Amino acid sequence: MPGNWGHGGRVPGAMAPAIDGIRITMESALTARDRVGVQDFVLLENYTSEAAFIENLRKRFKENLIYTYIGSVLVSVNPYKELEIYSKQHMERYRGVSFYEVSPHIYAIADNSYRSLRTERKDQCILISGESGAGKTEASKKILQYYAVTCPASEQVETVKDRLLQSNPVLEAFGNAKTLRNDNSSRFGKYMDVQFDYKGAPVGGHILNYLLEKSRVVHQNHGERNFHIFYQLLEGGEEDLLRRLGLERNAQNYQYLVKGQCARVSSINDKSEWKIVRKALSVINFNDDDVEELLSIVASVLHLGNVQFAKDEQGNAQVTTENQIKYLARLLSVDSTVLRESLIHKKIIAKGEELNSPLNQEQAAYARDALAKAIYGRTFSWLVRKINKSLSYKGADMHSLGNASVIGLLDIYGFEVFQHNSFEQFCINYCNEKLQQLFIELTLKSEQEEYESEGIAWEPVQYFNNKIICDLVEEKYKGIISILDEECLRPGEATDWTFLEKLEDTVKNHPHFVTHKLGDQKTRKCLGREEFRLLHYAGEVNYSVKGFLDKNNDLLFRNLKEVMCNSGNPIVHQCFDRSELTDKKRPETAATQFKNSLAQLMEILMSKEPSYVRCIKPNDAKQAARFDEVLIRHQVKYLGLIENVRVRRAGFAYRRKYEIFLQRYKSLCPETWPNWDGRAMDGVAVLVKSLGYKPEEYKMGRTKIFIRFPKTLFATEDALEVRKQSIATFLQSRWRGYHQRQKFLHMKHSAIQIQSWWRGTVGRRKAAKRKWAVEVVRRFVKGFIYRNQPRCPENEYFLDYIRYSFLMTLHRNMPKSVLDQSWPVPPPSLREASELLREMCMKNMVWKYCRRISPEWKQQLEQKVVASEIFKDKKDNYPQSVPRLFLNTRLGNDEINTKILQQLENQALTYAVPVVKYDRKGYKPRRRQLLLSQNAAYLIEEAKLKQRIDYANLTGLILLSLLS
């Protein structure tokens, strides 16, 4: 889940030499404590108050300050959003910096462990814990990314870095799943060792995995999903790949993927995640054959879930889905007949002979699910071994790594309390009890060692020792795991109920154990008859015994093991060792295996200097900026954070080396300011006396001062702040005078420099201009003398100037129209060019004028030309009529009465015009139309043909010269 971080811290003894027990975090920021709380819970005034603890968390969470220390333990609240605090610049800010000099951050934990590894030459480990969704997986990623960026690099180292980073998406795909609390919940515990060479470069790694939740393969609670890889394969796999695996691109078709009724999740992009996983597999050295074989196993689990059974007449199970058996046989490279028979029979030994006993329908389904869990669980372990092989150090000399070469990362499940808690929660919470026991022991041990080394009397600290709970679970013969194993191994009909009864008989008097039968009336109301309750350090948890024996046995029928041992799939063949078939010894139960692996983990952690990361989930809705106080109070309790603060505050809240303390606070005492020439211890003694410390408020150790109460330190910090302000004011006044004087001198010097430079520049420009003017005049005069001679070097400048002057004059005085006959007088040398230019100019103006003439205007001009030919010098008032435009008085056919046109249908009209007829008497005007055809002229009055005149009858036309 990008952006969802949760991280934690380490015990005091695990710090580098610069980290001295429980100290103040980022001391320079103490004055901001009222605005964003305190950066170290140890400095809380009311440190025993849970409300004060949570309020401090709330203040910082509201300001997006997700990290807070408890001494050297880092507490982180998942922000459920992207924060801009993980860039390369942030990494460089924390690189090589003392732990408390910068604000709390996961990078501070990572860098401190790395520097301790390099300087103390002792292996380190970082323990990351918290409930599902608190950000543990993202925290481990951030630590790995920090080492990948900040550690020395080479070509080989870069390969290892890539593989370390790319192992995460592969393990998440096969080991993580969506739960009700987290879309990317780790369903296994992971411990990773990162190996460093003598140069401090990461050169290898190794992963240990714990308690994979195999039951998720065959069953998921409502609202939860199976492991990511199944959905990623179906959504992102290529069509050809799915065809080879016999799969369809629909998760609803597979029984193992629909139990939780949540195959698709809007916040998960399985298709893009598939691409990341495929790329990561190639980076960690998986070839195409390895990938094909691995995915064949994944597909076989899906097909196995679709195998169905029915009863025959005798009540025995029979396989009803033959196609699924064929797919399984092909993918696992086994005989289909043998596989089918092995699913519905089991081998038993009777009178020294092996016989096949038929299974009923319920038993066959159990065998099928057991096989699916075994295949997936063993394949996951093989996958981890394969990744370890790719991460293993390939150097020629393993001794070059040195003794201190490892930083371990433990990403382990946090304390889990669900509505229904089963075998998995029992193992997980047992693991957290062991880690809490280790944490308290190491914390107290480091505190006690520091007190003794400094000569300070150690006062025993009262705390809850959860060894009593660890013994209840793991004690030989009398512990819950031993009783569970005994019930699984004993002859007779053992059930979950008989296991519960055995518990009640054996540990009934234990103060941290209760059942419905053993409890009082109040307890029975909230405890089922099939449940038992353990009083863990973090609170009470009810466990249902249903399924405890099956999950602890984790048995696979012998004949199914034989089939898998004969598999042609190389991965399956490696996962099922044939020696299991001949081994008479009963394999260890799941709980015992987990107990033993946990004991080995404790040994590993005890051999290293640990750092601690405590992750907190702010709400169940995975929403940013939402702070659920009830949920957080629950986590604070089961993470033991208040207990942690109380243990660290049992003695002195703050301790510091004399040199560092004196250097920080020497300005508060006239005798130590500005310098102290004696021993630092003596200087601190003078200083605290001047500050008025009371004897009960501090102790002087051999190399450090110990301050008991935070309020004492805060008062000192406040006094230091006031002192700093007064010193700053004094220095500022002195500095201003000095600064202003220096500024004035600098400005004066700069002004003189600029003036001298400018004067020189101006003088050089004037000299150059005068020189240029003289040269121009000389060339002009010489050119004038030779102006009438052919072009030569002596007159070329003058001639060019004359040409340029004429052309510029011409440019300014060009004719404006075709009627403008003006033209500048050219010099003798340009007369021919002038005439050519004049001709070109005139043609250009004529061309432009012609282009601008519209068709209507062109017609007018053509008519004027015709009129001129007819009337010029023949009509007295013709010159006055020239400016007047001709009017288009011709009549169209639409303006002539249709009756007239019908009468003249055989006559083509060549001209029609309206006319006025004047009466002979009175000269009254009458409107008429004159129509001309090829043969005659017609005079029309509205719709009447008044007169027809044949051209043959015309003796002449009279046109008076004075008519317009």
PDB file of C-alpha atoms in Angstrom, residues 190 297 336 436 505 635 754 790 856 897:
ATOM      1  CA  LYS A 190       9.754 -12.612   7.568  1.00  0.00           C
ATOM      2  CA  ILE A 297       1.874 -25.086  -9.513  1.00  0.00           C
ATOM      3  CA  SER A 336      -3.996 -38.883 -13.773  1.00  0.00           C
ATOM      4  CA  GLN A 436       7.865  -8.492  24.268  1.00  0.00           C
ATOM      5  CA  ASP A 505      -7.511 -30.577  33.608  1.00  0.00           C
ATOM      6  CA  GLN A 635      -2.765  -0.844  20.063  1.00  0.00           C
ATOM      7  CA  ILE A 754      32.107  51.539 -12.214  1.00  0.00           C
ATOM      8  CA  PRO A 790      34.540  54.480 -64.224  1.00  0.00           C
ATOM      9  CA  GLU A 856     -19.330  46.127 -62.737  1.00  0.00           C
ATOM     10  CA  ASN A 897     -46.230  41.309 -69.032  1.00  0.00           C
TER      11      ASN A 897
END
